[in-house]
């Protein structure tokens, strides 16, 4: 069997896990890592390049880069005929990314799977199943407990803050509390920092609790969670209840979903796809008959 | 917008709910019911026929018939160019049904969606998501509490049994207990019935509890449930935890999933498909952009 030749673009949090996930996939071969510095990180035994064009015969590129630079990287790969997978997570502009990459993908003759993570991503798929199963009713999504990257960055930007961690705490049925842990700069006043933070648009509309700590770093883990429930019905039937729950290592799950989507990318016609837009059997290794016999 | 013209074939437990679900779908029109007796059931205001050929311009037939007669009904419809949806539930022979209907579907120029219920069906889709998210590990599926049709029929066949109900009770991580409620025929001996039942191959391998009751019918509800968990990982990451849980009206959910799959059937190229083999966006009414903006 010809193995899928995969490159990991970006070697941050998700990129490191992606390397492990590709190495663990029986049908893939890691052909290289693309990062700005061409030096080889410890424990890496594949070519490292500062440009994907320098790696030989890449089938799929996993774009483990910041969300805001996904489009630029994806277009470059797609134009070279390399399929891409990203975990673009700005929900409001996913459709715009799809439109933009769809054109680039068709021009390059490759496929892009976009927003392939757990939310957006597998949670989106579960939402579709829930909605198909119960067309009327309400879906609520609780996130966490887990670190919010966006809110942590916002907290770090407040004057007097040396380091910060903003945790998303699920209070049930879609309401979240923010627990913010602050390490102060020398001489900073906690009460002033606290008030400034509570006025910040990131925190002003949520119940936010602020705590002063000596060392933020010892509080950080990469675990996260989801608890999504739908109560609804169809026809004359009420009160059908569905729940999807996960407790997971965040970057590890994101990168594994990207790896599964690399298979799907190679199996689609040129174009850009969200995870709702291709058959889910395309996520899995192995033959069609074998998968259907095992799962259906 | 042209509405999808849907016929309900079979007017038993699932067929009745299917009529309600089609009537509740904004993009569908119920064009008739097919049943052996051509008399019109109470509350039905559409044509009733004993042959699908007598209903005008059917796009999709929902085959709400016993599993063992699905293939025959499906082939008849497919050859007429009518798409079909069934909830065929004999897991061991789903692939054989697919192979058989795939040929008939291609010959007739229509699509068949097979095994479209909750298990097989949406549970199969969730299993695929779990496996893609954590390629190593274990998945356990607990069913119930809910009535097992097969075990109830087996219990009713024991000598001395007037009526019976076999409930599937989830004991956790894939182990089930059978609780069997027996209404005796006049003069039958409960101890003898109990022993005969425990020797029956349907019950011999499970922990089975048998109870004598005066009236089985008052114990029956159509509720059921699933609790499916996967604990596993990818790459070097262990202990990722996923859970899918439902508490549902069984025939109501089965029929609604069939209704959603009617949309998908019309959107596929001729052939036979399990729910793993078409994009899940095809289950939902409305435009592609609108769905992606709402769910992804």
Coordinates of C-alpha atoms in Angstrom, one line a residue:
Chain A
X1 CA 0.0 0.0 0.0
X2 CA 1.3 3.4 -1.0
X3 CA 1.5 5.5 2.2
X4 CA 0.1 9.1 2.3
X5 CA 3.0 11.5 2.3
X6 CA 2.3 14.1 5.0
X7 CA 4.1 17.3 6.0
X8 CA 3.6 19.2 9.3
X9 CA 3.7 23.0 8.7
X10 CA 4.4 24.9 12.0
X11 CA 6.1 23.3 15.0
X12 CA 4.3 24.8 18.0
X13 CA 1.9 23.1 20.4
X14 CA -0.3 21.4 17.8
X15 CA 2.6 20.7 15.3
X16 CA 4.5 18.6 17.9
X17 CA 1.4 16.5 18.6
X18 CA 0.7 16.2 14.9
X19 CA 4.2 14.7 14.3
X20 CA 3.4 12.0 16.9
X21 CA -0.1 11.4 15.4
X22 CA 1.3 11.0 11.8
X23 CA 4.0 8.6 13.1
X24 CA 1.2 6.6 14.8
X25 CA -0.9 6.4 11.6
X26 CA -0.4 3.0 9.8
X27 CA -1.1 4.5 6.4
X28 CA 1.0 7.7 6.5
X29 CA 4.6 8.7 6.2
X30 CA 5.9 12.0 7.7
X31 CA 8.0 13.5 5.0
X32 CA 9.1 16.7 6.8
X33 CA 8.4 19.7 9.0
X34 CA 8.1 23.2 7.8
X35 CA 9.1 26.0 10.2
X36 CA 10.7 29.4 10.0
X37 CA 14.0 28.3 11.6
X38 CA 15.5 25.4 9.6
X39 CA 17.3 23.9 12.6
X40 CA 16.1 20.5 13.5
X41 CA 14.2 20.2 16.8
X42 CA 15.3 17.5 19.4
X43 CA 13.9 14.1 18.7
X44 CA 12.9 14.9 15.1
X45 CA 14.3 12.6 12.4
X46 CA 12.7 14.0 9.2
X47 CA 13.8 16.8 7.0
X48 CA 13.1 20.3 8.3
X49 CA 12.7 23.1 5.8
X50 CA 11.6 26.8 5.8
X51 CA 9.5 26.3 2.7
X52 CA 7.2 23.5 1.8
X53 CA 8.5 23.6 -1.8
X54 CA 11.8 22.2 -0.5
X55 CA 10.2 18.9 0.7
X56 CA 9.8 16.2 -1.9
X57 CA 6.3 14.9 -3.1
X58 CA 4.1 16.1 -0.3
X59 CA 0.5 14.8 -0.6
X60 CA -1.0 16.6 2.3
X61 CA 0.1 19.5 4.5
X62 CA -1.2 19.8 8.1
X63 CA -1.3 23.5 8.7
X64 CA -0.4 23.7 12.4
X65 CA 0.0 27.5 12.2
X66 CA -1.9 30.4 14.0
X67 CA -5.5 30.7 12.7
X68 CA -4.8 34.1 11.1
X69 CA -2.1 32.8 8.8
X70 CA -4.0 29.7 7.7
X71 CA -5.3 31.2 4.5
X72 CA -1.9 32.4 3.3
X73 CA -0.3 29.0 4.0
X74 CA -3.2 27.0 2.5
X75 CA -3.2 29.0 -0.7
X76 CA 0.5 28.5 -1.2
X77 CA 0.1 24.7 -0.8
X78 CA -3.0 24.3 -2.8
X79 CA -1.5 26.2 -5.8
X80 CA 1.3 23.6 -5.7
X81 CA -1.3 20.8 -5.9
X82 CA -0.7 19.9 -2.2
X83 CA -3.9 19.1 -0.2
X84 CA -4.3 21.0 3.1
X85 CA -5.9 20.5 6.5
X86 CA -6.3 23.3 8.9
X87 CA -8.0 23.9 12.2
X88 CA -9.1 27.5 11.5
X89 CA -11.3 28.4 14.5
X90 CA -12.9 31.8 13.9
X91 CA -16.5 30.6 13.6
X92 CA -17.8 33.8 12.1
X93 CA -15.5 33.7 9.0
X94 CA -15.3 29.9 8.3
X95 CA -17.6 30.3 5.3
X96 CA -15.4 33.1 3.9
X97 CA -12.3 30.9 4.3
X98 CA -14.1 28.1 2.5
X99 CA -15.0 30.3 -0.4
X100 CA -11.5 31.7 -0.7
X101 CA -9.8 28.3 -0.4
X102 CA -12.3 26.6 -2.7
X103 CA -11.1 28.7 -5.6
X104 CA -7.4 28.1 -4.8
X105 CA -8.0 24.4 -4.5
X106 CA -9.8 24.1 -7.8
X107 CA -7.1 26.0 -9.5
X108 CA -4.4 23.9 -8.0
X109 CA -6.3 20.6 -8.4
X110 CA -6.1 19.7 -4.7
X111 CA -8.6 19.5 -1.8
X112 CA -8.6 21.5 1.5
X113 CA -10.3 20.3 4.6
X114 CA -10.9 23.4 6.8
X115 CA -11.8 24.0 10.5
X116 CA -10.8 20.4 11.3
X117 CA -10.5 20.3 15.1
X118 CA -13.0 19.6 17.8
X119 CA -14.9 22.9 17.8
X120 CA -15.2 23.7 15.0
X121 CA -14.8 20.2 13.7
X122 CA -16.1 17.0 15.4
X123 CA -18.5 19.1 17.5
X124 CA -20.0 20.5 14.3
X125 CA -20.6 17.0 13.0
X126 CA -22.3 16.0 16.3
X127 CA -24.5 19.2 16.1
X128 CA -25.6 18.1 12.6
X129 CA -26.5 14.6 13.9
X130 CA -28.4 16.1 16.7
X131 CA -30.3 18.5 14.5
X132 CA -31.1 15.7 12.0
X133 CA -32.4 13.5 14.8
X134 CA -34.5 16.3 16.5
X135 CA -35.3 19.1 14.1
X136 CA -36.9 21.2 16.8
X137 CA -35.5 21.9 20.3
X138 CA -32.5 23.5 21.8
X139 CA -28.8 22.6 21.8
X140 CA -26.5 23.9 24.6
X141 CA -22.7 23.6 24.5
X142 CA -20.6 23.8 27.7
X143 CA -16.9 24.1 27.3
X144 CA -14.2 23.3 29.9
X145 CA -12.9 23.3 32.5
X146 CA -10.1 24.4 30.2
X147 CA -7.7 27.2 29.3
X148 CA -9.1 29.8 26.9
X149 CA -6.3 31.0 24.7
X150 CA -8.0 34.2 23.6
X151 CA -9.0 35.3 27.1
X152 CA -5.5 34.4 28.5
X153 CA -3.9 36.7 25.9
X154 CA -6.4 39.5 26.8
X155 CA -5.6 39.1 30.5
X156 CA -1.8 39.2 29.8
X157 CA -2.3 42.5 27.9
X158 CA -3.7 44.3 31.1
X159 CA -1.1 46.7 32.6
X160 CA 0.6 45.3 35.7
X161 CA 0.1 41.7 34.6
X162 CA 3.3 39.6 34.3
X163 CA 1.6 36.3 33.5
X164 CA -2.0 35.1 33.4
X165 CA -4.3 32.1 32.8
X166 CA -8.0 32.4 32.0
X167 CA -9.9 29.3 32.6
X168 CA -13.4 28.6 31.1
X169 CA -15.6 27.0 33.7
X170 CA -18.9 25.4 32.6
X171 CA -21.8 26.5 34.7
X172 CA -24.3 24.4 32.7
X173 CA -26.5 24.8 29.6
X174 CA -24.2 27.2 27.8
X175 CA -23.3 29.6 30.6
X176 CA -19.6 30.0 31.5
X177 CA -17.7 31.6 34.3
X178 CA -14.2 32.9 33.7
X179 CA -11.6 32.2 36.4
X180 CA -8.5 34.4 35.8
X181 CA -5.2 33.7 37.6
X182 CA -2.9 36.7 37.7
X183 CA 0.8 36.9 38.4
X184 CA 1.6 40.6 39.0
X185 CA 4.5 42.6 37.9
X186 CA 6.7 44.0 40.7
X187 CA 4.9 46.9 42.4
X188 CA 1.6 46.4 40.6
X189 CA -1.7 46.8 42.5
X190 CA -3.9 43.7 42.4
X191 CA -7.2 45.7 43.0
X192 CA -6.4 48.1 40.1
X193 CA -5.5 45.1 37.8
X194 CA -8.6 43.3 38.8
X195 CA -10.9 46.3 38.0
X196 CA -9.1 47.0 34.6
X197 CA -9.6 43.3 33.7
X198 CA -13.3 43.3 34.6
X199 CA -13.8 46.3 32.3
X200 CA -12.1 44.6 29.4
X201 CA -14.6 43.6 26.6
X202 CA -13.3 40.0 26.8
X203 CA -14.5 39.8 30.4
X204 CA -17.2 42.5 30.9
X205 CA -20.1 40.3 29.9
X206 CA -19.2 37.1 31.8
X207 CA -19.2 36.3 35.5
X208 CA -15.4 36.7 36.0
X209 CA -13.4 35.8 39.2
X210 CA -9.9 37.1 39.5
X211 CA -7.2 35.5 41.7
X212 CA -3.7 36.6 42.5
X213 CA -1.1 33.8 42.4
X214 CA 2.7 33.6 42.8
X215 CA 3.3 31.4 39.7
X216 CA 0.8 30.9 36.9
X217 CA 2.8 28.3 35.0
X218 CA 2.2 25.5 37.6
X219 CA -1.5 26.0 37.1
X220 CA -1.6 25.3 33.3
X221 CA -2.6 21.9 31.9
X222 CA -3.7 21.3 28.3
X223 CA -6.8 19.4 29.2
X224 CA -10.2 20.6 28.0
X225 CA -13.8 19.3 27.8
X226 CA -17.1 19.6 26.1
X227 CA -20.6 18.7 27.2
X228 CA -23.2 19.4 24.5
X229 CA -26.8 18.5 25.0
X230 CA -29.9 18.7 22.8
X231 CA -33.4 18.3 24.0
X232 CA -36.0 18.4 21.3
X233 CA -38.1 16.3 19.0
X234 CA -39.6 15.6 15.6
X235 CA -43.2 15.2 14.3
X236 CA -45.4 14.9 17.4
X237 CA -42.6 13.5 19.7
X238 CA -41.1 15.7 22.4
X239 CA -38.3 15.3 24.9
X240 CA -35.7 13.4 22.9
X241 CA -32.4 13.8 24.7
X242 CA -28.9 13.6 23.2
X243 CA -25.5 14.3 24.8
X244 CA -21.9 14.5 23.6
X245 CA -19.2 14.7 26.2
X246 CA -15.4 14.7 25.9
X247 CA -12.5 15.1 28.4
X248 CA -9.4 15.5 26.3
X249 CA -5.9 16.8 25.8
X250 CA -6.7 19.8 23.6
X251 CA -3.7 20.1 21.2
X252 CA -3.4 16.2 21.0
X253 CA -7.1 15.9 19.9
X254 CA -6.9 18.8 17.5
X255 CA -3.8 17.3 15.8
X256 CA -5.3 13.8 15.6
X257 CA -8.5 15.1 13.9
X258 CA -6.3 16.9 11.4
X259 CA -4.4 13.7 10.7
X260 CA -7.7 11.8 10.1
X261 CA -8.9 14.6 7.8
X262 CA -5.6 14.3 5.8
X263 CA -7.1 11.0 4.5
X264 CA -10.3 12.7 3.7
X265 CA -8.6 15.5 1.8
X266 CA -6.9 13.1 -0.5
X267 CA -10.2 11.3 -1.2
X268 CA -12.2 14.4 -2.3
X269 CA -12.4 16.2 -5.6
X270 CA -10.6 19.5 -5.8
X271 CA -12.3 22.1 -3.6
X272 CA -12.6 23.2 0.1
X273 CA -14.6 21.2 2.6
X274 CA -15.8 21.5 6.2
X275 CA -16.2 18.2 8.1
X276 CA -19.9 18.3 7.3
X277 CA -19.2 18.0 3.5
X278 CA -17.4 14.7 3.0
X279 CA -18.4 11.1 4.0
X280 CA -17.0 10.3 7.4
X281 CA -15.8 6.9 6.3
X282 CA -13.0 8.9 4.5
X283 CA -11.5 9.8 7.9
X284 CA -10.5 6.2 8.6
X285 CA -7.7 3.9 7.3
X286 CA -8.5 0.6 5.8
X287 CA -10.9 -0.7 3.2
X288 CA -14.5 0.3 2.9
X289 CA -16.0 -3.2 3.5
X290 CA -13.9 -3.7 6.6
X291 CA -14.9 -0.3 8.1
X292 CA -18.6 -0.9 7.4
X293 CA -18.5 -4.4 8.9
X294 CA -16.8 -3.0 12.0
X295 CA -18.8 0.2 12.6
X296 CA -22.3 0.0 11.1
Chain B
X1 CA -38.9 25.5 -3.6
X2 CA -39.9 22.1 -5.0
X3 CA -40.8 19.8 -2.1
X4 CA -39.4 16.3 -1.9
X5 CA -42.3 13.9 -2.6
X6 CA -42.1 11.1 0.0
X7 CA -44.1 7.9 0.4
X8 CA -44.3 5.8 3.6
X9 CA -44.2 2.1 2.9
X10 CA -45.6 0.1 5.8
X11 CA -47.9 1.5 8.5
X12 CA -46.8 -0.2 11.7
X13 CA -45.0 1.4 14.6
X14 CA -42.3 3.2 12.6
X15 CA -44.6 4.0 9.7
X16 CA -47.0 6.0 11.9
X17 CA -44.2 8.1 13.3
X18 CA -42.7 8.5 9.9
X19 CA -46.0 10.1 8.7
X20 CA -45.7 12.7 11.5
X21 CA -42.0 13.3 10.8
X22 CA -42.6 13.9 7.1
X23 CA -45.5 16.2 7.8
X24 CA -43.2 18.1 10.2
X25 CA -40.5 18.5 7.6
X26 CA -40.6 21.9 5.9
X27 CA -39.1 20.6 2.6
X28 CA -41.2 17.5 2.1
X29 CA -44.7 16.5 1.0
X30 CA -46.2 13.2 2.0
X31 CA -47.7 11.8 -1.2
X32 CA -49.1 8.5 0.1
X33 CA -48.9 5.4 2.3
X34 CA -48.4 1.9 1.0
X35 CA -49.9 -0.9 3.0
X36 CA -51.3 -4.3 2.3
X37 CA -54.9 -3.3 3.2
X38 CA -55.9 -0.3 1.1
X39 CA -58.4 1.0 3.7
X40 CA -57.4 4.5 5.0
X41 CA -56.3 4.6 8.6
X42 CA -57.9 7.1 11.0
X43 CA -56.4 10.5 10.8
X44 CA -54.7 9.9 7.5
X45 CA -55.5 12.4 4.7
X46 CA -53.2 11.1 1.9
X47 CA -53.8 8.4 -0.7
X48 CA -53.3 4.8 0.6
X49 CA -52.3 2.2 -1.9
X50 CA -51.3 -1.5 -1.8
X51 CA -48.5 -0.9 -4.4
X52 CA -46.1 2.0 -4.6
X53 CA -46.6 2.1 -8.4
X54 CA -50.1 3.4 -7.8
X55 CA -48.8 6.6 -6.1
X56 CA -47.9 9.5 -8.4
X57 CA -44.3 10.8 -8.8
X58 CA -42.7 9.4 -5.6
X59 CA -39.1 10.8 -5.1
X60 CA -38.2 8.8 -2.0
X61 CA -39.9 5.8 -0.3
X62 CA -39.4 5.3 3.5
X63 CA -39.4 1.5 3.9
X64 CA -41.0 1.1 7.4
X65 CA -41.3 -2.6 6.9
X66 CA -39.8 -5.6 8.8
X67 CA -36.1 -5.9 8.4
X68 CA -36.3 -9.2 6.5
X69 CA -38.5 -7.7 3.8
X70 CA -36.5 -4.6 3.3
X71 CA -34.4 -6.0 0.4
X72 CA -37.5 -7.0 -1.7
X73 CA -39.3 -3.7 -1.2
X74 CA -36.1 -1.7 -1.9
X75 CA -35.3 -3.4 -5.1
X76 CA -38.9 -2.9 -6.4
X77 CA -38.7 0.9 -5.7
X78 CA -35.1 1.3 -7.0
X79 CA -35.9 -0.4 -10.3
X80 CA -38.7 2.2 -10.7
X81 CA -36.2 5.0 -10.1
X82 CA -37.5 5.7 -6.6
X83 CA -34.9 6.4 -3.9
X84 CA -35.2 4.3 -0.8
X85 CA -34.4 4.7 2.9
X86 CA -34.5 1.7 5.3
X87 CA -33.5 0.9 8.8
X88 CA -32.3 -2.6 8.2
X89 CA -30.8 -3.7 11.5
X90 CA -29.1 -7.1 11.2
X91 CA -25.6 -5.8 11.7
X92 CA -23.9 -9.0 10.3
X93 CA -25.5 -8.7 6.9
X94 CA -25.5 -4.9 6.3
X95 CA -22.7 -5.1 3.8
X96 CA -24.4 -7.8 1.8
X97 CA -27.6 -5.7 1.7
X98 CA -25.5 -2.8 0.5
X99 CA -23.9 -4.9 -2.3
X100 CA -27.3 -6.1 -3.4
X101 CA -29.1 -2.8 -3.4
X102 CA -26.1 -1.0 -4.9
X103 CA -26.6 -2.9 -8.1
X104 CA -30.4 -2.4 -8.2
X105 CA -29.9 1.3 -7.4
X106 CA -27.4 1.8 -10.3
X107 CA -29.7 -0.1 -12.7
X108 CA -32.7 2.1 -11.7
X109 CA -30.8 5.3 -11.5
X110 CA -31.7 6.0 -7.9
X111 CA -30.0 6.0 -4.5
X112 CA -30.7 3.8 -1.4
X113 CA -29.7 4.9 2.1
X114 CA -29.5 1.7 4.2
X115 CA -29.5 0.9 7.9
X116 CA -30.6 4.5 8.7
X117 CA -31.8 4.3 12.3
X118 CA -30.0 5.0 15.6
X119 CA -28.1 1.6 15.8
X120 CA -27.1 0.9 13.1
X121 CA -27.3 4.6 11.9
X122 CA -26.4 7.6 14.0
X123 CA -24.5 5.4 16.5
X124 CA -22.4 4.1 13.6
X125 CA -21.5 7.7 12.7
X126 CA -20.5 8.5 16.3
X127 CA -18.3 5.4 16.4
X128 CA -16.5 6.7 13.3
X129 CA -16.0 10.1 14.9
X130 CA -14.7 8.4 18.1
X131 CA -12.3 6.1 16.1
X132 CA -11.0 9.0 14.0
X133 CA -10.4 11.0 17.2
X134 CA -8.7 8.2 19.1
X135 CA -7.4 5.5 16.8
X136 CA -6.3 3.2 19.7
X137 CA -8.5 2.3 22.7
X138 CA -11.8 0.7 23.5
X139 CA -15.4 1.6 22.7
X140 CA -18.2 0.2 24.9
X141 CA -21.9 0.6 24.0
X142 CA -24.6 0.2 26.6
X143 CA -28.2 0.0 25.4
X144 CA -31.3 0.7 27.4
X145 CA -33.2 0.4 29.6
X146 CA -35.5 -0.4 26.8
X147 CA -37.5 -3.2 25.2
X148 CA -35.7 -5.7 23.0
X149 CA -37.9 -6.8 20.2
X150 CA -36.0 -9.9 19.4
X151 CA -35.8 -11.2 23.0
X152 CA -39.5 -10.4 23.5
X153 CA -40.4 -12.5 20.5
X154 CA -38.2 -15.3 21.8
X155 CA -39.8 -15.2 25.3
X156 CA -43.3 -15.2 23.8
X157 CA -42.4 -18.4 21.9
X158 CA -41.8 -20.4 25.2
X159 CA -44.6 -22.8 26.0
X160 CA -47.0 -21.6 28.7
X161 CA -46.3 -17.9 27.9
X162 CA -49.3 -15.8 27.1
X163 CA -47.5 -12.5 26.8
X164 CA -43.9 -11.3 27.5
X165 CA -41.7 -8.3 27.6
X166 CA -37.9 -8.6 27.6
X167 CA -36.1 -5.5 28.8
X168 CA -32.4 -4.7 28.1
X169 CA -30.8 -3.3 31.2
X170 CA -27.4 -1.6 30.9
X171 CA -25.0 -2.9 33.6
X172 CA -22.1 -0.7 32.3
X173 CA -19.3 -1.0 29.7
X174 CA -21.2 -3.3 27.3
X175 CA -22.6 -5.8 29.7
X176 CA -26.4 -6.2 29.8
X177 CA -28.9 -7.9 32.0
X178 CA -32.2 -9.2 30.6
X179 CA -35.3 -8.6 32.7
X180 CA -38.1 -10.7 31.4
X181 CA -41.7 -10.1 32.4
X182 CA -44.0 -13.1 31.8
X183 CA -47.8 -13.3 31.7
X184 CA -48.7 -17.0 32.0
X185 CA -51.3 -19.0 30.1
X186 CA -54.0 -20.5 32.3
X187 CA -52.6 -23.4 34.2
X188 CA -48.9 -22.9 33.2
X189 CA -46.2 -23.4 35.8
X190 CA -44.0 -20.4 36.3
X191 CA -41.0 -22.4 37.5
X192 CA -41.1 -24.6 34.4
X193 CA -41.5 -21.5 32.1
X194 CA -38.6 -19.8 33.8
X195 CA -36.3 -22.8 33.4
X196 CA -37.2 -23.2 29.7
X197 CA -36.6 -19.5 29.1
X198 CA -33.2 -19.6 30.8
X199 CA -32.1 -22.5 28.5
X200 CA -33.2 -20.6 25.3
X201 CA -30.2 -19.5 23.2
X202 CA -31.4 -15.9 23.3
X203 CA -31.1 -15.9 27.1
X204 CA -28.6 -18.6 28.0
X205 CA -25.5 -16.4 27.8
X206 CA -26.8 -13.3 29.7
X207 CA -27.7 -12.7 33.3
X208 CA -31.5 -13.1 33.0
X209 CA -34.1 -12.3 35.6
X210 CA -37.6 -13.6 35.1
X211 CA -40.7 -12.1 36.7
X212 CA -44.3 -13.2 36.7
X213 CA -46.8 -10.4 36.2
X214 CA -50.6 -10.2 35.7
X215 CA -50.5 -7.9 32.8
X216 CA -47.5 -7.3 30.5
X217 CA -49.1 -4.6 28.4
X218 CA -49.1 -1.9 31.2
X219 CA -45.3 -2.3 31.5
X220 CA -44.4 -1.5 27.9
X221 CA -43.1 1.9 26.8
X222 CA -41.3 2.7 23.6
X223 CA -38.4 4.6 25.3
X224 CA -34.9 3.4 24.8
X225 CA -31.4 4.7 25.4
X226 CA -27.7 4.5 24.5
X227 CA -24.6 5.2 26.4
X228 CA -21.5 4.7 24.3
X229 CA -18.0 5.6 25.6
X230 CA -14.6 5.5 24.1
X231 CA -11.4 5.8 26.1
X232 CA -8.3 5.8 24.0
X233 CA -5.7 8.0 22.3
X234 CA -3.5 8.9 19.4
X235 CA 0.2 9.3 18.9
X236 CA 1.7 9.4 22.5
X237 CA -1.5 10.7 24.1
X238 CA -3.5 8.4 26.4
X239 CA -6.8 8.7 28.2
X240 CA -8.9 10.7 25.8
X241 CA -12.5 10.2 26.8
X242 CA -15.6 10.5 24.6
X243 CA -19.3 9.8 25.4
X244 CA -22.5 9.7 23.4
X245 CA -25.7 9.4 25.3
X246 CA -29.4 9.3 24.3
X247 CA -32.7 8.9 26.0
X248 CA -35.3 8.6 23.3
X249 CA -38.6 7.3 22.0
X250 CA -37.4 4.4 19.8
X251 CA -39.7 4.3 16.8
X252 CA -40.0 8.1 16.7
X253 CA -36.2 8.6 16.5
X254 CA -35.8 5.8 13.9
X255 CA -38.4 7.3 11.7
X256 CA -37.0 10.9 12.0
X257 CA -33.5 9.7 11.1
X258 CA -35.1 7.9 8.0
X259 CA -36.8 11.2 7.1
X260 CA -33.4 13.1 7.3
X261 CA -31.8 10.4 5.2
X262 CA -34.5 10.9 2.5
X263 CA -32.9 14.2 1.8
X264 CA -29.5 12.6 1.6
X265 CA -30.8 9.8 -0.8
X266 CA -32.0 12.4 -3.3
X267 CA -28.6 14.2 -3.2
X268 CA -26.4 11.1 -3.9
X269 CA -25.4 9.6 -7.2
X270 CA -27.2 6.2 -7.9
X271 CA -25.9 3.5 -5.5
X272 CA -26.4 2.2 -2.0
X273 CA -25.0 4.1 1.0
X274 CA -24.7 3.6 4.7
X275 CA -24.7 6.8 6.8
X276 CA -20.9 6.8 6.9
X277 CA -20.8 7.2 3.1
X278 CA -22.4 10.5 2.4
X279 CA -21.7 14.1 3.7
X280 CA -23.8 14.7 6.8
X281 CA -24.8 18.2 5.6
X282 CA -27.1 16.3 3.1
X283 CA -29.3 15.3 6.1
X284 CA -30.4 18.8 6.7
X285 CA -32.9 21.1 5.0
X286 CA -31.8 24.6 3.9
X287 CA -28.9 26.0 1.9
X288 CA -25.3 24.9 2.3
X289 CA -24.0 28.4 3.4
X290 CA -26.7 28.8 6.0
X291 CA -26.0 25.3 7.5
X292 CA -22.3 25.9 7.7
X293 CA -22.7 29.3 9.3
X294 CA -25.1 27.8 11.9
X295 CA -23.3 24.6 12.8
X296 CA -19.5 24.8 12.1

